[in-house]
Coordinates of C-alpha atoms in Angstrom, one line a residue:
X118 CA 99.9 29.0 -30.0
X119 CA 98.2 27.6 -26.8
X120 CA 94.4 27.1 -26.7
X121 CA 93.2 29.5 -24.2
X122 CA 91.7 27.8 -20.8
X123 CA 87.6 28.8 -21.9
X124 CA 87.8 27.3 -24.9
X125 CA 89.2 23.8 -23.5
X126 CA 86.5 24.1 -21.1
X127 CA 83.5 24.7 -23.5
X128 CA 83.2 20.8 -24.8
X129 CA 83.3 19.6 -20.7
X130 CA 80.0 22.0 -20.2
X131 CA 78.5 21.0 -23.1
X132 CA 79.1 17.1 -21.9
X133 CA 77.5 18.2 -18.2
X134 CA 74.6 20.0 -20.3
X135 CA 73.3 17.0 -22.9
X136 CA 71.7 14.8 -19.8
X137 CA 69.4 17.7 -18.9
X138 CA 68.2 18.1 -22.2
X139 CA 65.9 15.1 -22.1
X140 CA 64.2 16.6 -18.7
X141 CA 63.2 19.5 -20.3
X142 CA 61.5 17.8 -23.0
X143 CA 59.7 15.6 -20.4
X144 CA 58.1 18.4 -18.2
X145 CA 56.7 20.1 -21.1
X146 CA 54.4 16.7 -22.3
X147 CA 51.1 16.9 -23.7
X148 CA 48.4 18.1 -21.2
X149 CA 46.0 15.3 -19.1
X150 CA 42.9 14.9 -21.2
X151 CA 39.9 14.8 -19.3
X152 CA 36.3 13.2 -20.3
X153 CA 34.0 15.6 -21.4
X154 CA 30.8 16.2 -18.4
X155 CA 28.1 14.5 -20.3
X156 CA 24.0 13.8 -19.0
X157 CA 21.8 11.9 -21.1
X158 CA 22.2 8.6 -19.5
X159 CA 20.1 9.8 -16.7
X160 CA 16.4 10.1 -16.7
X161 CA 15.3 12.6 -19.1
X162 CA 12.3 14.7 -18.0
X163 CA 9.8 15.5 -20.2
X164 CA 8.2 19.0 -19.9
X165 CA 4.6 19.8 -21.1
X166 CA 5.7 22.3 -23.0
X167 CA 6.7 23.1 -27.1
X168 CA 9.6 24.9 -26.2
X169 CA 12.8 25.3 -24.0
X170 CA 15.1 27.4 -24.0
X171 CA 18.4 28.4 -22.1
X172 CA 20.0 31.5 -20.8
X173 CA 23.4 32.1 -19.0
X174 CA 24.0 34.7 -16.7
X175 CA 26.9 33.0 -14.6
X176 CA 29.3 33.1 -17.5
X177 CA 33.3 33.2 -16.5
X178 CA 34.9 36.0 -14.5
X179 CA 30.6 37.2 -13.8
X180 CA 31.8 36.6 -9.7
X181 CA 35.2 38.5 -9.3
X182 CA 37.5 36.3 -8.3
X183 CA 36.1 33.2 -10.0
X184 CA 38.7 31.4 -11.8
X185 CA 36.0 28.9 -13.7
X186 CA 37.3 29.9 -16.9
X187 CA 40.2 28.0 -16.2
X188 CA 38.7 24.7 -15.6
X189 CA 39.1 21.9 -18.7
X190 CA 35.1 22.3 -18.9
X191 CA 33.7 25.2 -17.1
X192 CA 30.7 24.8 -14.8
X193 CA 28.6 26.9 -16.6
X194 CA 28.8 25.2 -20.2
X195 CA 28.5 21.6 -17.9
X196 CA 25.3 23.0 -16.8
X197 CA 24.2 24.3 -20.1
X198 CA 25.0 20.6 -21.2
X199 CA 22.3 19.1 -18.7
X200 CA 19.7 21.1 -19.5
X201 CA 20.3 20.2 -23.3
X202 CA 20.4 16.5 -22.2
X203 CA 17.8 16.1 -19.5
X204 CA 15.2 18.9 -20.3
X205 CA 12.4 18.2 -23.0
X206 CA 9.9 19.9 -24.8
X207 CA 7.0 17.1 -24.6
X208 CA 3.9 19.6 -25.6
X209 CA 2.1 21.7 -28.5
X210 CA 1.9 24.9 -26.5
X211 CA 3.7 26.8 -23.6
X212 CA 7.4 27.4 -23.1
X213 CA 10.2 26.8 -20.2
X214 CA 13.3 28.8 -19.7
X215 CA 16.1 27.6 -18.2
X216 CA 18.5 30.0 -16.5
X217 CA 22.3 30.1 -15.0
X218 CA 22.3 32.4 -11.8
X219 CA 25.6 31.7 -10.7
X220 CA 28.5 29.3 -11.8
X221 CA 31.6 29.9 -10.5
X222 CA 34.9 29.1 -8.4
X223 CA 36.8 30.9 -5.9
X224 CA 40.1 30.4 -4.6
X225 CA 40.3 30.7 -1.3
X226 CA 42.7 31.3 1.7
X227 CA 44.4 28.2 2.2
X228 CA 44.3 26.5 -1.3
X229 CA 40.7 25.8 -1.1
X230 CA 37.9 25.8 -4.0
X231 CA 34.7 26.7 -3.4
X232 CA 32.3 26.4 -6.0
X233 CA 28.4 27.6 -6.1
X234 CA 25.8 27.3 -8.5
X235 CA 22.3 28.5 -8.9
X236 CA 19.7 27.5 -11.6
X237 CA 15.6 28.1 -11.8
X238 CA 12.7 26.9 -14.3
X239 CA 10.5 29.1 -15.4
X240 CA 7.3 27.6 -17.1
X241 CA 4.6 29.8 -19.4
X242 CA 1.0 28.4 -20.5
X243 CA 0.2 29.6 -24.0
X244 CA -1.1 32.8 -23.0
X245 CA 2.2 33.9 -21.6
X246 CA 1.4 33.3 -18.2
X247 CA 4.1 32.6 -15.7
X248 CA 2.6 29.0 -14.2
X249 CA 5.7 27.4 -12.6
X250 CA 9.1 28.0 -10.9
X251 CA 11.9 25.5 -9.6
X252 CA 14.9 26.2 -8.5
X253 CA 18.2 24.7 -7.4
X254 CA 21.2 25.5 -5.6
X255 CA 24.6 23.6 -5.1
X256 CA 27.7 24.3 -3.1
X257 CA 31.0 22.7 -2.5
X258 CA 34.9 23.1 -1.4
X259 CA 37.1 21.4 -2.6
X260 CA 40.7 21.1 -1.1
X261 CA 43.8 20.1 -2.7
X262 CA 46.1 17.2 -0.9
X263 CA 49.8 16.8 -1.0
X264 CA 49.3 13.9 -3.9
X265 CA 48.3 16.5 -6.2
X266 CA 51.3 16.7 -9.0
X267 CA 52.0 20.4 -8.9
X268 CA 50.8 21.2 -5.3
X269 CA 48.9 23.7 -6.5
X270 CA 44.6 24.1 -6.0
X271 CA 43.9 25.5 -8.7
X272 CA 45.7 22.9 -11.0
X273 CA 43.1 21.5 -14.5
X274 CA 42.9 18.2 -12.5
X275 CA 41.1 20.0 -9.5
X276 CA 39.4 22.4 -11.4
X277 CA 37.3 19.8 -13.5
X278 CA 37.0 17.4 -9.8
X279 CA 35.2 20.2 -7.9
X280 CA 33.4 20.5 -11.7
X281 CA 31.8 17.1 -11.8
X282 CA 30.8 17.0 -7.7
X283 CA 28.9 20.2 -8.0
X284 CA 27.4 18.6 -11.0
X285 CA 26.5 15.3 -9.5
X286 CA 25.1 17.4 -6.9
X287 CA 23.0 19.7 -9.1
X288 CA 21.5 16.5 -11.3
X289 CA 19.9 15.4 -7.8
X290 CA 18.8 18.9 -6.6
X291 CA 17.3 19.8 -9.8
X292 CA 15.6 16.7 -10.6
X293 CA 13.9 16.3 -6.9
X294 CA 12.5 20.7 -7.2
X295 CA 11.2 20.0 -10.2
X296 CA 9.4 16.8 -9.6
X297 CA 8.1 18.5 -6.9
X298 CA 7.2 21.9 -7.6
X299 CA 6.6 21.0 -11.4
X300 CA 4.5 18.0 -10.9
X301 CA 1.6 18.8 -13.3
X302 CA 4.1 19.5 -16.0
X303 CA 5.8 16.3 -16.2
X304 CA 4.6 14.3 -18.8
X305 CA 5.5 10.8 -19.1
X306 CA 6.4 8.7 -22.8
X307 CA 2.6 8.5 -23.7
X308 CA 1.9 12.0 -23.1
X309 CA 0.2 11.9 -20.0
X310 CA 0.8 13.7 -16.8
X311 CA 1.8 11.1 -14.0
X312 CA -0.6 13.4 -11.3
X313 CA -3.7 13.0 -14.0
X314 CA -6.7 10.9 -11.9
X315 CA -9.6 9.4 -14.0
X316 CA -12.9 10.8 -12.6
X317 CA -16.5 10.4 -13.4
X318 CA -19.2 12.4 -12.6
X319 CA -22.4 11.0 -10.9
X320 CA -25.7 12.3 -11.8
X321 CA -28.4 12.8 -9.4
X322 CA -30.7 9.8 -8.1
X323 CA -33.6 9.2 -11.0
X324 CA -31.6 11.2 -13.7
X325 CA -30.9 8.5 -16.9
X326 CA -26.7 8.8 -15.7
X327 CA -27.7 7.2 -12.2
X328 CA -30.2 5.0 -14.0
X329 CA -27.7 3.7 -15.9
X330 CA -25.3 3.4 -13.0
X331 CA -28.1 1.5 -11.5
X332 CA -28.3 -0.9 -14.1
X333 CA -24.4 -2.0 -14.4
X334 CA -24.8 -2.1 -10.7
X335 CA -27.7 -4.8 -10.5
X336 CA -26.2 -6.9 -13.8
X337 CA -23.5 -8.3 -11.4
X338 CA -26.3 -8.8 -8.5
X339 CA -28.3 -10.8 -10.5
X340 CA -25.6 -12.4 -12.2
X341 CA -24.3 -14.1 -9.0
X342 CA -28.5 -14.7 -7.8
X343 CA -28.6 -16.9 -11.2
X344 CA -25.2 -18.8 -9.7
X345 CA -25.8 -19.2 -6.6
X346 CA -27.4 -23.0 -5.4
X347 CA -31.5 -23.2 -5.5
X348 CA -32.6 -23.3 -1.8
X349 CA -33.5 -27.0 -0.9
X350 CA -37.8 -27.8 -1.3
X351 CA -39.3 -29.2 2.2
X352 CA -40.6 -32.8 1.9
X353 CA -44.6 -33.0 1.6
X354 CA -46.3 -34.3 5.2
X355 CA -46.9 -37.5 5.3
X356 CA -50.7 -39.0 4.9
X357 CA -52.8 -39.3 7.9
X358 CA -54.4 -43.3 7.2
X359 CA -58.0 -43.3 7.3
X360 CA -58.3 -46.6 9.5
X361 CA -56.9 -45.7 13.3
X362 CA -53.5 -46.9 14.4
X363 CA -52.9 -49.6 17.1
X364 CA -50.1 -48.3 18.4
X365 CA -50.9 -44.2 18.2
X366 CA -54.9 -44.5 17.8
X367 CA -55.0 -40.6 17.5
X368 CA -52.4 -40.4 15.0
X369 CA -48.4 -40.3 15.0
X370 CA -46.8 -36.8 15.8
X371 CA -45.7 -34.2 13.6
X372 CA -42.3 -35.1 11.1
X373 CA -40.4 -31.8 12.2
X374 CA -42.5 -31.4 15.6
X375 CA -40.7 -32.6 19.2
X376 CA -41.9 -36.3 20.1
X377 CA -44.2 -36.5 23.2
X378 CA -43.8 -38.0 26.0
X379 CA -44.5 -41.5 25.8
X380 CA -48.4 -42.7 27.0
X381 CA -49.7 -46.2 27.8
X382 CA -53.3 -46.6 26.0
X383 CA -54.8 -49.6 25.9
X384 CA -57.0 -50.2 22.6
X385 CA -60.6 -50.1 22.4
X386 CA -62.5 -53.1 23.7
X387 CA -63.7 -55.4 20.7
X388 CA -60.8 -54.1 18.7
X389 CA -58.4 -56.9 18.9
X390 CA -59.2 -60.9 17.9
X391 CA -57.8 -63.9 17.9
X392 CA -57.3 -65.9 14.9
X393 CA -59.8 -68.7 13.8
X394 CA -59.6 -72.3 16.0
X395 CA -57.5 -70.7 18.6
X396 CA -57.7 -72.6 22.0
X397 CA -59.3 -70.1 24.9
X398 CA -57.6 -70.7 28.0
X399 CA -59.2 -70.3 31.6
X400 CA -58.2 -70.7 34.6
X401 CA -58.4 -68.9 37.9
X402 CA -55.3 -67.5 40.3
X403 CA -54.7 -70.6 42.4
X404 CA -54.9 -73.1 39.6
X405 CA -52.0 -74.9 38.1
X406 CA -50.7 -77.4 35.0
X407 CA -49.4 -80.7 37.5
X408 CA -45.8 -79.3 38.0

């Protein structure tokens, strides 16, 4: 009895089937794994405040049309995350409330992403009164190139990119609002609030606080009188001789005064000698010694 011709076919299609077989079990690997969208090695900012707490209103499929869910870490559990690692309770009393307005991505016309997120601070003082607001808001698109394996924009790979940029974003945004709408809240390692200026109060003039003001003050005056170089004494005049001069009869002129002119006087007549056994010559105008 002859085969029949299907059955001498069936082992040539099973040969032309076996090199396929390892291609299927290639495409259907082990999916990318993708670091998760972690915070706390940036500055952490410390809140004046005993408690914080979070709320999420921009949850998955909140926006319709938003396709966040599908994302390998959804935005609005990444921004959950920085809150957790940047925001602390520094204080004894008051509360802060941290809260997701919007997190969400759209596929648009095109094969483009656009993402958005909103976030605000809410501060309380311990009375339950509201005392501060910040608020943040990040947006970005995000379009997918021909290197992208599947071609497709709303693959896991672009999903988590347009992820960590609106996040990158939102770290800046939020940290810059709430440094500068939440100044007086910030507290530093020490516990004290970087805008806190030392004053002191000056009383009026007389009362003991400006007396005492008065009295620090003039320490360092006559601290530096006491080190400064004693002022040089002026000499003594000289003494006036009792017997006249032969030069300056009517005495010299003053140490620090100007000199006078200079005056030809002639000394009193008597006044001046000559010396014991001193010849006296005399002679007239017309006489002369032999030469």
């Amino acid at each position: 009895m002859r085969p029949s011709r299907r059955a001498a076919r069936l082992p040539m299609l099973l040969l032309l089937a076996c090199p396929l077989l390892p291609l299927a079990a290639c495409s259907d690997g082990p999916p990318p794994n993708f670091a998760p969208l972690r915070y706390d090695y940036l500055p952490v900012l410390r809140l004046n405040v005993a408690t914080i707490n979070i709320v999420d209103n921009g949850q998955p499929g909140t926006v319709p049309g938003d396709i966040s869910g599908r994302a390998p870490t959804p935005p609005d559990q990444a921004l959950r995350q920085m809150a957790t690692d940047r925001l602390m309770a520094a204080g004894t009393t008051g509360a802060a409330v941290f809260t997701i307005d919007r997190a969400s991505i759209l596929h648009q016309p095109g094969g483009t992403l656009e993402g958005q997120m909103d976030v605000h601070l809410d501060v309380s003082s311990p009375n339950g009164q509201h005392a501060g607001y910040a608020e943040a808001h990040v947006r970005r698109t995000f379009g997918s190139t021909a290197s992208d394996s599947d071609g497709n924009a709303d693959s896991p790979a672009n999903l988590y990119a347009i992820t960590s940029q609106m996040m990158k974003d939102m770290n800046v945004e939020l940290e810059f609002q709430i440094r500068h709408h939440l100044t007086d809240w910030l507290v530093d390692t020490a516990g004290t609030s970087p805008s806190a200026i030392q004053q002191q109060q000056l009383g009026a003039p007389g009362s003991p606080d400006a007396a005492a003001t008065g009295a620090v003050a003039a320490a360092p005056a006559a601290a530096a009188a006491a080190a400064a170089p004693a002022a040089p004494v002026a000499p003594a005049p000289a003494a006036v001789p009792s017997e006249p001069n032969a030069i300056f009869p009517t005495g010299g002129p003053a140490p620090d005064a100007a000199a006078p002119a200079p005056r030809v006087q002639s000394p009193q007549p008597g006044y001046l000698t000559l010396p014991p056994g001193t010849a006296t010559a005399t002679g007239t105008a017309g006489s002369s010694n032999g030469y």
